[in-house]
Amino acid sequence: EVPLVIYKKMLNKKAKLESRRKRFNNTLQKLSETSTATSMILSSLGFEFDDAPSSKREKVAVVTVDGNINSALSYEIIRSLRQINADKHVKCMVLRVNSGGGSVVSSEAILEEMKLFNKPVICSMSNAAASGGYYIAMNSDKIFAQPTTLTGSIGVFGVKLDASKWAKSYGVRSDYYPHGSHAAAMHPLTPLTTGTKENIARIVLDYYDYFKSIVASRRFLSDEEVEEVAQGRVWTGEQAKEVGLVDALGGLDRAISYAKSAHTNSDEVEIEHWPRSSFRLEDLPKLLSGQPSSQVDSAQALLAVTMGLEDNVKSGSVEQLLKNLTELKFAEKPHFMLTIDEKTAMDLIMGGE
């Protein structure tokens, strides 16, 4: 049992802490409204201002796709899109693209998720939005680009590394058990045959035709018009507007202003920036004090930030999490075994020819 006097002190202390937290959140909320850059920094740290009066205001979400589009980035963007789509207060999304492209599969995954997005989408192109960066913008209702933005690059290419002759010169051989005639075709130690060349060319052409069809349907252009601006050509934002690849010229602020005016009904609209990392106020002193105390803590902090984990990562699970991040999950893949004769191995070790 707790004495009444002590219990009252505990309640008073709790009330003071809640009051401080609300004042702190309100201060940050006002600070975030001073500029887009400040709002972006606070949002990237995970400040959501849940207890602030503005939490029920209409929102515009800004999702930034920055850098090479790979599986890690696509996973992060898709996770953000699903969270935004579930937020009833978000009335519109601004897709901020600063990417020269990347993986075909990852770009397709983002675009397919965009098709499931049931809110208006405005695209804002930064320094570059080319190839896959342009592709993921195809589900946007309106596209803004800066005059100097590099965009377009509607094209696809494939690369096959053939190191079979190099490996053979060192006595390295490869044995594999493929699940099909072309299962191991892209392995570096598999020779580039005429059949493989034709197969790669066919796949690249199919991807290219599909890319053009998406552009034609979303930009309301004919196949001939798309072919004229495609072929891997890069356009500035100003040129892209002239040929119909973008709708208007302007930066992020103009895209956000348009999203507010066209898709919100309030003068006070909250801007959220995504992707965001999980962050708690109680973690702030630790981050400001310096480095974590150990390598395990560093791994935990890194995983917590990059994976958006809300709970602390336990020490015993760090190795398992890293293993899960790097382990191949594909069941159907060729299995390779490299062999080398003893003499060649000794020559390599001793630095011989």
PDB file of N, CA and C in Angstrom, residues 138-232:
ATOM      1  N   MET A 138       4.571   7.480 -62.720  1.00  0.00           N
ATOM      2  CA  MET A 138       3.534   7.339 -63.724  1.00  0.00           C
ATOM      3  C   MET A 138       2.124   7.228 -63.162  1.00  0.00           C
ATOM      4  N   ASN A 139       1.978   7.016 -61.866  1.00  0.00           N
ATOM      5  CA  ASN A 139       0.637   6.956 -61.287  1.00  0.00           C
ATOM      6  C   ASN A 139       0.238   8.286 -60.653  1.00  0.00           C
ATOM      7  N   SER A 140       0.972   9.344 -60.980  1.00  0.00           N
ATOM      8  CA  SER A 140       0.703  10.667 -60.403  1.00  0.00           C
ATOM      9  C   SER A 140      -0.367  11.396 -61.208  1.00  0.00           C
ATOM     10  N   ASP A 141      -1.173  12.179 -60.506  1.00  0.00           N
ATOM     11  CA  ASP A 141      -2.201  12.971 -61.168  1.00  0.00           C
ATOM     12  C   ASP A 141      -1.618  14.214 -61.830  1.00  0.00           C
ATOM     13  N   LYS A 142      -0.503  14.711 -61.285  1.00  0.00           N
ATOM     14  CA  LYS A 142       0.163  15.884 -61.862  1.00  0.00           C
ATOM     15  C   LYS A 142       1.641  15.794 -61.528  1.00  0.00           C
ATOM     16  N   ILE A 143       2.491  16.148 -62.500  1.00  0.00           N
ATOM     17  CA  ILE A 143       3.937  16.043 -62.317  1.00  0.00           C
ATOM     18  C   ILE A 143       4.577  17.423 -62.446  1.00  0.00           C
ATOM     19  N   PHE A 144       5.313  17.800 -61.392  1.00  0.00           N
ATOM     20  CA  PHE A 144       6.080  19.049 -61.399  1.00  0.00           C
ATOM     21  C   PHE A 144       7.565  18.699 -61.560  1.00  0.00           C
ATOM     22  N   ALA A 145       8.269  19.489 -62.330  1.00  0.00           N
ATOM     23  CA  ALA A 145       9.717  19.312 -62.484  1.00  0.00           C
ATOM     24  C   ALA A 145      10.386  20.678 -62.480  1.00  0.00           C
ATOM     25  N   GLN A 146      11.617  20.717 -62.013  1.00  0.00           N
ATOM     26  CA  GLN A 146      12.370  21.950 -62.076  1.00  0.00           C
ATOM     27  C   GLN A 146      12.903  22.110 -63.506  1.00  0.00           C
ATOM     28  N   PRO A 147      13.182  23.332 -63.948  1.00  0.00           N
ATOM     29  CA  PRO A 147      13.683  23.520 -65.320  1.00  0.00           C
ATOM     30  C   PRO A 147      14.951  22.723 -65.604  1.00  0.00           C
ATOM     31  N   THR A 148      15.783  22.521 -64.581  1.00  0.00           N
ATOM     32  CA  THR A 148      17.056  21.812 -64.777  1.00  0.00           C
ATOM     33  C   THR A 148      16.995  20.337 -64.373  1.00  0.00           C
ATOM     34  N   THR A 149      15.826  19.849 -64.016  1.00  0.00           N
ATOM     35  CA  THR A 149      15.692  18.430 -63.669  1.00  0.00           C
ATOM     36  C   THR A 149      16.067  17.554 -64.865  1.00  0.00           C
ATOM     37  N   LEU A 150      16.811  16.488 -64.601  1.00  0.00           N
ATOM     38  CA  LEU A 150      17.104  15.503 -65.641  1.00  0.00           C
ATOM     39  C   LEU A 150      16.091  14.380 -65.527  1.00  0.00           C
ATOM     40  N   THR A 151      15.278  14.224 -66.543  1.00  0.00           N
ATOM     41  CA  THR A 151      14.205  13.239 -66.490  1.00  0.00           C
ATOM     42  C   THR A 151      14.100  12.500 -67.825  1.00  0.00           C
ATOM     43  N   GLY A 152      13.079  11.652 -67.917  1.00  0.00           N
ATOM     44  CA  GLY A 152      12.951  10.830 -69.115  1.00  0.00           C
ATOM     45  C   GLY A 152      13.772   9.567 -68.995  1.00  0.00           C
ATOM     46  N   SER A 153      14.710   9.394 -69.919  1.00  0.00           N
ATOM     47  CA  SER A 153      15.529   8.182 -69.982  1.00  0.00           C
ATOM     48  C   SER A 153      14.643   6.952 -70.002  1.00  0.00           C
ATOM     49  N   ILE A 154      13.642   6.997 -70.888  1.00  0.00           N
ATOM     50  CA  ILE A 154      12.707   5.878 -71.017  1.00  0.00           C
ATOM     51  C   ILE A 154      13.397   4.786 -71.820  1.00  0.00           C
ATOM     52  N   GLY A 155      13.959   3.861 -71.123  1.00  0.00           N
ATOM     53  CA  GLY A 155      14.709   2.790 -71.764  1.00  0.00           C
ATOM     54  C   GLY A 155      15.102   1.732 -70.760  1.00  0.00           C
ATOM     55  N   VAL A 156      15.525   0.591 -71.268  1.00  0.00           N
ATOM     56  CA  VAL A 156      15.929  -0.536 -70.431  1.00  0.00           C
ATOM     57  C   VAL A 156      17.185  -1.148 -71.034  1.00  0.00           C
ATOM     58  N   PHE A 157      18.128  -1.559 -70.190  1.00  0.00           N
ATOM     59  CA  PHE A 157      19.297  -2.263 -70.695  1.00  0.00           C
ATOM     60  C   PHE A 157      19.592  -3.440 -69.776  1.00  0.00           C
ATOM     61  N   GLY A 158      20.256  -4.436 -70.326  1.00  0.00           N
ATOM     62  CA  GLY A 158      20.625  -5.616 -69.551  1.00  0.00           C
ATOM     63  C   GLY A 158      22.122  -5.863 -69.659  1.00  0.00           C
ATOM     64  N   VAL A 159      22.717  -6.378 -68.613  1.00  0.00           N
ATOM     65  CA  VAL A 159      24.152  -6.645 -68.567  1.00  0.00           C
ATOM     66  C   VAL A 159      24.383  -8.099 -68.186  1.00  0.00           C
ATOM     67  N   LYS A 160      25.245  -8.756 -68.926  1.00  0.00           N
ATOM     68  CA  LYS A 160      25.633 -10.127 -68.608  1.00  0.00           C
ATOM     69  C   LYS A 160      27.156 -10.188 -68.526  1.00  0.00           C
ATOM     70  N   LEU A 161      27.678 -10.517 -67.350  1.00  0.00           N
ATOM     71  CA  LEU A 161      29.123 -10.629 -67.148  1.00  0.00           C
ATOM     72  C   LEU A 161      29.575 -12.052 -67.478  1.00  0.00           C
ATOM     73  N   ASP A 162      30.491 -12.161 -68.435  1.00  0.00           N
ATOM     74  CA  ASP A 162      31.034 -13.465 -68.825  1.00  0.00           C
ATOM     75  C   ASP A 162      32.498 -13.541 -68.399  1.00  0.00           C
ATOM     76  N   ALA A 163      32.741 -14.229 -67.292  1.00  0.00           N
ATOM     77  CA  ALA A 163      34.101 -14.401 -66.768  1.00  0.00           C
ATOM     78  C   ALA A 163      34.572 -15.834 -66.928  1.00  0.00           C
ATOM     79  N   SER A 164      33.930 -16.562 -67.816  1.00  0.00           N
ATOM     80  CA  SER A 164      34.246 -17.990 -67.955  1.00  0.00           C
ATOM     81  C   SER A 164      35.668 -18.209 -68.485  1.00  0.00           C
ATOM     82  N   LYS A 165      36.099 -17.403 -69.479  1.00  0.00           N
ATOM     83  CA  LYS A 165      37.454 -17.569 -70.024  1.00  0.00           C
ATOM     84  C   LYS A 165      38.510 -17.164 -68.990  1.00  0.00           C
ATOM     85  N   TRP A 166      38.258 -16.099 -68.256  1.00  0.00           N
ATOM     86  CA  TRP A 166      39.182 -15.670 -67.210  1.00  0.00           C
ATOM     87  C   TRP A 166      39.323 -16.741 -66.149  1.00  0.00           C
ATOM     88  N   ALA A 167      38.192 -17.326 -65.725  1.00  0.00           N
ATOM     89  CA  ALA A 167      38.233 -18.369 -64.700  1.00  0.00           C
ATOM     90  C   ALA A 167      38.962 -19.605 -65.216  1.00  0.00           C
ATOM     91  N   LYS A 168      38.736 -19.929 -66.472  1.00  0.00           N
ATOM     92  CA  LYS A 168      39.372 -21.114 -67.053  1.00  0.00           C
ATOM     93  C   LYS A 168      40.883 -20.943 -67.110  1.00  0.00           C
ATOM     94  N   SER A 169      41.344 -19.715 -67.350  1.00  0.00           N
ATOM     95  CA  SER A 169      42.786 -19.472 -67.418  1.00  0.00           C
ATOM     96  C   SER A 169      43.467 -19.703 -66.072  1.00  0.00           C
ATOM     97  N   TYR A 170      42.705 -19.636 -64.973  1.00  0.00           N
ATOM     98  CA  TYR A 170      43.236 -19.903 -63.647  1.00  0.00           C
ATOM     99  C   TYR A 170      42.856 -21.293 -63.137  1.00  0.00           C
ATOM    100  N   GLY A 171      42.281 -22.088 -64.002  1.00  0.00           N
ATOM    101  CA  GLY A 171      41.927 -23.447 -63.615  1.00  0.00           C
ATOM    102  C   GLY A 171      40.665 -23.559 -62.791  1.00  0.00           C
ATOM    103  N   VAL A 172      39.853 -22.513 -62.797  1.00  0.00           N
ATOM    104  CA  VAL A 172      38.600 -22.538 -62.045  1.00  0.00           C
ATOM    105  C   VAL A 172      37.489 -23.071 -62.938  1.00  0.00           C
ATOM    106  N   ARG A 173      36.782 -24.068 -62.435  1.00  0.00           N
ATOM    107  CA  ARG A 173      35.649 -24.648 -63.153  1.00  0.00           C
ATOM    108  C   ARG A 173      34.402 -24.515 -62.298  1.00  0.00           C
ATOM    109  N   SER A 174      33.258 -24.558 -62.940  1.00  0.00           N
ATOM    110  CA  SER A 174      31.990 -24.447 -62.203  1.00  0.00           C
ATOM    111  C   SER A 174      31.071 -25.595 -62.585  1.00  0.00           C
ATOM    112  N   ASP A 175      30.430 -26.149 -61.595  1.00  0.00           N
ATOM    113  CA  ASP A 175      29.409 -27.171 -61.795  1.00  0.00           C
ATOM    114  C   ASP A 175      28.130 -26.676 -61.131  1.00  0.00           C
ATOM    115  N   TYR A 176      27.020 -26.897 -61.778  1.00  0.00           N
ATOM    116  CA  TYR A 176      25.769 -26.406 -61.217  1.00  0.00           C
ATOM    117  C   TYR A 176      24.633 -27.362 -61.568  1.00  0.00           C
ATOM    118  N   TYR A 177      23.572 -27.218 -60.805  1.00  0.00           N
ATOM    119  CA  TYR A 177      22.382 -28.048 -60.993  1.00  0.00           C
ATOM    120  C   TYR A 177      21.187 -27.119 -61.183  1.00  0.00           C
ATOM    121  N   PRO A 178      20.972 -26.640 -62.395  1.00  0.00           N
ATOM    122  CA  PRO A 178      19.920 -25.652 -62.630  1.00  0.00           C
ATOM    123  C   PRO A 178      18.525 -26.286 -62.640  1.00  0.00           C
ATOM    124  N   HIS A 179      17.513 -25.427 -62.473  1.00  0.00           N
ATOM    125  CA  HIS A 179      16.119 -25.869 -62.526  1.00  0.00           C
ATOM    126  C   HIS A 179      15.528 -25.644 -63.922  1.00  0.00           C
ATOM    127  N   GLY A 180      16.319 -25.161 -64.840  1.00  0.00           N
ATOM    128  CA  GLY A 180      15.858 -24.925 -66.202  1.00  0.00           C
ATOM    129  C   GLY A 180      17.046 -24.633 -67.094  1.00  0.00           C
ATOM    130  N   SER A 181      16.803 -24.572 -68.391  1.00  0.00           N
ATOM    131  CA  SER A 181      17.908 -24.404 -69.338  1.00  0.00           C
ATOM    132  C   SER A 181      18.585 -23.042 -69.212  1.00  0.00           C
ATOM    133  N   HIS A 182      17.859 -22.031 -68.727  1.00  0.00           N
ATOM    134  CA  HIS A 182      18.433 -20.686 -68.591  1.00  0.00           C
ATOM    135  C   HIS A 182      18.584 -20.271 -67.124  1.00  0.00           C
ATOM    136  N   ALA A 183      18.452 -21.207 -66.190  1.00  0.00           N
ATOM    137  CA  ALA A 183      18.483 -20.850 -64.771  1.00  0.00           C
ATOM    138  C   ALA A 183      19.834 -20.275 -64.363  1.00  0.00           C
ATOM    139  N   ALA A 184      20.917 -20.767 -64.943  1.00  0.00           N
ATOM    140  CA  ALA A 184      22.254 -20.301 -64.575  1.00  0.00           C
ATOM    141  C   ALA A 184      22.866 -19.395 -65.642  1.00  0.00           C
ATOM    142  N   ALA A 185      22.030 -18.896 -66.555  1.00  0.00           N
ATOM    143  CA  ALA A 185      22.556 -18.127 -67.688  1.00  0.00           C
ATOM    144  C   ALA A 185      23.246 -16.842 -67.263  1.00  0.00           C
ATOM    145  N   MET A 186      22.800 -16.212 -66.167  1.00  0.00           N
ATOM    146  CA  MET A 186      23.349 -14.930 -65.752  1.00  0.00           C
ATOM    147  C   MET A 186      24.525 -15.060 -64.790  1.00  0.00           C
ATOM    148  N   HIS A 187      24.924 -16.296 -64.469  1.00  0.00           N
ATOM    149  CA  HIS A 187      26.072 -16.474 -63.581  1.00  0.00           C
ATOM    150  C   HIS A 187      27.358 -16.085 -64.307  1.00  0.00           C
ATOM    151  N   PRO A 188      28.297 -15.415 -63.631  1.00  0.00           N
ATOM    152  CA  PRO A 188      29.526 -14.948 -64.299  1.00  0.00           C
ATOM    153  C   PRO A 188      30.347 -16.063 -64.934  1.00  0.00           C
ATOM    154  N   LEU A 189      30.284 -17.283 -64.407  1.00  0.00           N
ATOM    155  CA  LEU A 189      31.093 -18.365 -64.949  1.00  0.00           C
ATOM    156  C   LEU A 189      30.367 -19.183 -66.009  1.00  0.00           C
ATOM    157  N   THR A 190      29.144 -18.755 -66.356  1.00  0.00           N
ATOM    158  CA  THR A 190      28.414 -19.404 -67.450  1.00  0.00           C
ATOM    159  C   THR A 190      28.699 -18.638 -68.737  1.00  0.00           C
ATOM    160  N   PRO A 191      29.200 -19.308 -69.784  1.00  0.00           N
ATOM    161  CA  PRO A 191      29.547 -18.614 -71.035  1.00  0.00           C
ATOM    162  C   PRO A 191      28.346 -17.922 -71.663  1.00  0.00           C
ATOM    163  N   LEU A 192      28.607 -16.821 -72.345  1.00  0.00           N
ATOM    164  CA  LEU A 192      27.564 -16.085 -73.050  1.00  0.00           C
ATOM    165  C   LEU A 192      27.377 -16.709 -74.430  1.00  0.00           C
ATOM    166  N   THR A 193      26.317 -17.477 -74.570  1.00  0.00           N
ATOM    167  CA  THR A 193      26.043 -18.163 -75.831  1.00  0.00           C
ATOM    168  C   THR A 193      25.112 -17.331 -76.702  1.00  0.00           C
ATOM    169  N   THR A 194      24.945 -17.744 -77.932  1.00  0.00           N
ATOM    170  CA  THR A 194      24.031 -17.052 -78.843  1.00  0.00           C
ATOM    171  C   THR A 194      22.607 -17.096 -78.324  1.00  0.00           C
ATOM    172  N   GLY A 195      22.222 -18.254 -77.782  1.00  0.00           N
ATOM    173  CA  GLY A 195      20.875 -18.378 -77.221  1.00  0.00           C
ATOM    174  C   GLY A 195      20.651 -17.445 -76.043  1.00  0.00           C
ATOM    175  N   THR A 196      21.672 -17.284 -75.199  1.00  0.00           N
ATOM    176  CA  THR A 196      21.554 -16.375 -74.052  1.00  0.00           C
ATOM    177  C   THR A 196      21.448 -14.933 -74.524  1.00  0.00           C
ATOM    178  N   LYS A 197      22.236 -14.571 -75.551  1.00  0.00           N
ATOM    179  CA  LYS A 197      22.164 -13.218 -76.109  1.00  0.00           C
ATOM    180  C   LYS A 197      20.754 -12.913 -76.608  1.00  0.00           C
ATOM    181  N   GLU A 198      20.187 -13.851 -77.357  1.00  0.00           N
ATOM    182  CA  GLU A 198      18.850 -13.647 -77.897  1.00  0.00           C
ATOM    183  C   GLU A 198      17.811 -13.555 -76.786  1.00  0.00           C
ATOM    184  N   ASN A 199      17.996 -14.364 -75.753  1.00  0.00           N
ATOM    185  CA  ASN A 199      17.050 -14.359 -74.636  1.00  0.00           C
ATOM    186  C   ASN A 199      17.103 -13.034 -73.879  1.00  0.00           C
ATOM    187  N   ILE A 200      18.323 -12.528 -73.618  1.00  0.00           N
ATOM    188  CA  ILE A 200      18.473 -11.251 -72.928  1.00  0.00           C
ATOM    189  C   ILE A 200      17.888 -10.115 -73.760  1.00  0.00           C
ATOM    190  N   ALA A 201      18.161 -10.133 -75.070  1.00  0.00           N
ATOM    191  CA  ALA A 201      17.643  -9.093 -75.957  1.00  0.00           C
ATOM    192  C   ALA A 201      16.109  -9.101 -75.968  1.00  0.00           C
ATOM    193  N   ARG A 202      15.530 -10.297 -75.960  1.00  0.00           N
ATOM    194  CA  ARG A 202      14.066 -10.398 -75.965  1.00  0.00           C
ATOM    195  C   ARG A 202      13.474  -9.845 -74.669  1.00  0.00           C
ATOM    196  N   ILE A 203      14.097 -10.186 -73.527  1.00  0.00           N
ATOM    197  CA  ILE A 203      13.600  -9.710 -72.238  1.00  0.00           C
ATOM    198  C   ILE A 203      13.699  -8.186 -72.144  1.00  0.00           C
ATOM    199  N   VAL A 204      14.843  -7.626 -72.578  1.00  0.00           N
ATOM    200  CA  VAL A 204      15.030  -6.178 -72.537  1.00  0.00           C
ATOM    201  C   VAL A 204      14.007  -5.478 -73.413  1.00  0.00           C
ATOM    202  N   LEU A 205      13.758  -6.026 -74.611  1.00  0.00           N
ATOM    203  CA  LEU A 205      12.779  -5.428 -75.525  1.00  0.00           C
ATOM    204  C   LEU A 205      11.372  -5.493 -74.935  1.00  0.00           C
ATOM    205  N   ASP A 206      11.042  -6.610 -74.283  1.00  0.00           N
ATOM    206  CA  ASP A 206       9.721  -6.731 -73.650  1.00  0.00           C
ATOM    207  C   ASP A 206       9.547  -5.697 -72.545  1.00  0.00           C
ATOM    208  N   TYR A 207      10.579  -5.517 -71.715  1.00  0.00           N
ATOM    209  CA  TYR A 207      10.525  -4.506 -70.658  1.00  0.00           C
ATOM    210  C   TYR A 207      10.386  -3.105 -71.249  1.00  0.00           C
ATOM    211  N   TYR A 208      11.126  -2.852 -72.329  1.00  0.00           N
ATOM    212  CA  TYR A 208      11.099  -1.541 -72.975  1.00  0.00           C
ATOM    213  C   TYR A 208       9.707  -1.237 -73.526  1.00  0.00           C
ATOM    214  N   ASP A 209       9.102  -2.207 -74.193  1.00  0.00           N
ATOM    215  CA  ASP A 209       7.754  -2.013 -74.737  1.00  0.00           C
ATOM    216  C   ASP A 209       6.736  -1.788 -73.622  1.00  0.00           C
ATOM    217  N   TYR A 210       6.901  -2.510 -72.516  1.00  0.00           N
ATOM    218  CA  TYR A 210       5.986  -2.339 -71.386  1.00  0.00           C
ATOM    219  C   TYR A 210       6.150  -0.948 -70.770  1.00  0.00           C
ATOM    220  N   PHE A 211       7.399  -0.498 -70.625  1.00  0.00           N
ATOM    221  CA  PHE A 211       7.689   0.842 -70.108  1.00  0.00           C
ATOM    222  C   PHE A 211       6.990   1.893 -70.971  1.00  0.00           C
ATOM    223  N   LYS A 212       7.119   1.769 -72.277  1.00  0.00           N
ATOM    224  CA  LYS A 212       6.510   2.737 -73.196  1.00  0.00           C
ATOM    225  C   LYS A 212       4.988   2.706 -73.110  1.00  0.00           C
ATOM    226  N   SER A 213       4.420   1.520 -72.928  1.00  0.00           N
ATOM    227  CA  SER A 213       2.959   1.426 -72.834  1.00  0.00           C
ATOM    228  C   SER A 213       2.438   2.114 -71.578  1.00  0.00           C
ATOM    229  N   ILE A 214       3.193   2.007 -70.478  1.00  0.00           N
ATOM    230  CA  ILE A 214       2.800   2.681 -69.246  1.00  0.00           C
ATOM    231  C   ILE A 214       2.838   4.199 -69.445  1.00  0.00           C
ATOM    232  N   VAL A 215       3.911   4.695 -70.075  1.00  0.00           N
ATOM    233  CA  VAL A 215       4.034   6.133 -70.330  1.00  0.00           C
ATOM    234  C   VAL A 215       2.914   6.612 -71.250  1.00  0.00           C
ATOM    235  N   ALA A 216       2.623   5.840 -72.291  1.00  0.00           N
ATOM    236  CA  ALA A 216       1.581   6.235 -73.244  1.00  0.00           C
ATOM    237  C   ALA A 216       0.220   6.335 -72.568  1.00  0.00           C
ATOM    238  N   SER A 217      -0.109   5.385 -71.708  1.00  0.00           N
ATOM    239  CA  SER A 217      -1.428   5.389 -71.072  1.00  0.00           C
ATOM    240  C   SER A 217      -1.561   6.465 -70.009  1.00  0.00           C
ATOM    241  N   ARG A 218      -0.492   6.739 -69.276  1.00  0.00           N
ATOM    242  CA  ARG A 218      -0.576   7.705 -68.182  1.00  0.00           C
ATOM    243  C   ARG A 218      -0.352   9.139 -68.644  1.00  0.00           C
ATOM    244  N   ARG A 219       0.397   9.326 -69.726  1.00  0.00           N
ATOM    245  CA  ARG A 219       0.670  10.674 -70.221  1.00  0.00           C
ATOM    246  C   ARG A 219      -0.204  11.021 -71.428  1.00  0.00           C
ATOM    247  N   PHE A 220      -1.121  10.116 -71.795  1.00  0.00           N
ATOM    248  CA  PHE A 220      -2.065  10.337 -72.889  1.00  0.00           C
ATOM    249  C   PHE A 220      -1.339  10.674 -74.191  1.00  0.00           C
ATOM    250  N   LEU A 221      -0.346   9.851 -74.498  1.00  0.00           N
ATOM    251  CA  LEU A 221       0.425   9.998 -75.728  1.00  0.00           C
ATOM    252  C   LEU A 221       0.242   8.759 -76.587  1.00  0.00           C
ATOM    253  N   SER A 222       0.420   8.921 -77.883  1.00  0.00           N
ATOM    254  CA  SER A 222       0.352   7.769 -78.776  1.00  0.00           C
ATOM    255  C   SER A 222       1.662   6.986 -78.712  1.00  0.00           C
ATOM    256  N   ASP A 223       1.636   5.759 -79.205  1.00  0.00           N
ATOM    257  CA  ASP A 223       2.851   4.935 -79.203  1.00  0.00           C
ATOM    258  C   ASP A 223       3.971   5.598 -79.994  1.00  0.00           C
ATOM    259  N   GLU A 224       3.602   6.255 -81.100  1.00  0.00           N
ATOM    260  CA  GLU A 224       4.600   6.925 -81.927  1.00  0.00           C
ATOM    261  C   GLU A 224       5.209   8.120 -81.191  1.00  0.00           C
ATOM    262  N   GLU A 225       4.371   8.864 -80.466  1.00  0.00           N
ATOM    263  CA  GLU A 225       4.877  10.021 -79.724  1.00  0.00           C
ATOM    264  C   GLU A 225       5.808   9.590 -78.594  1.00  0.00           C
ATOM    265  N   VAL A 226       5.470   8.477 -77.940  1.00  0.00           N
ATOM    266  CA  VAL A 226       6.332   7.976 -76.871  1.00  0.00           C
ATOM    267  C   VAL A 226       7.657   7.505 -77.437  1.00  0.00           C
ATOM    268  N   GLU A 227       7.629   6.829 -78.573  1.00  0.00           N
ATOM    269  CA  GLU A 227       8.860   6.331 -79.172  1.00  0.00           C
ATOM    270  C   GLU A 227       9.796   7.479 -79.539  1.00  0.00           C
ATOM    271  N   GLU A 228       9.230   8.608 -79.934  1.00  0.00           N
ATOM    272  CA  GLU A 228      10.060   9.759 -80.300  1.00  0.00           C
ATOM    273  C   GLU A 228      10.809  10.336 -79.102  1.00  0.00           C
ATOM    274  N   VAL A 229      10.185  10.287 -77.914  1.00  0.00           N
ATOM    275  CA  VAL A 229      10.823  10.871 -76.730  1.00  0.00           C
ATOM    276  C   VAL A 229      11.516   9.816 -75.871  1.00  0.00           C
ATOM    277  N   ALA A 230      11.380   8.549 -76.256  1.00  0.00           N
ATOM    278  CA  ALA A 230      11.976   7.453 -75.478  1.00  0.00           C
ATOM    279  C   ALA A 230      13.395   7.161 -75.972  1.00  0.00           C
ATOM    280  N   GLN A 231      13.694   5.889 -76.222  1.00  0.00           N
ATOM    281  CA  GLN A 231      15.006   5.460 -76.721  1.00  0.00           C
ATOM    282  C   GLN A 231      16.140   5.841 -75.767  1.00  0.00           C
ATOM    283  N   GLY A 232      15.794   5.957 -74.468  1.00  0.00           N
ATOM    284  CA  GLY A 232      16.808   6.271 -73.471  1.00  0.00           C
ATOM    285  C   GLY A 232      17.238   7.728 -73.424  1.00  0.00           C
TER     286      GLY A 232
END
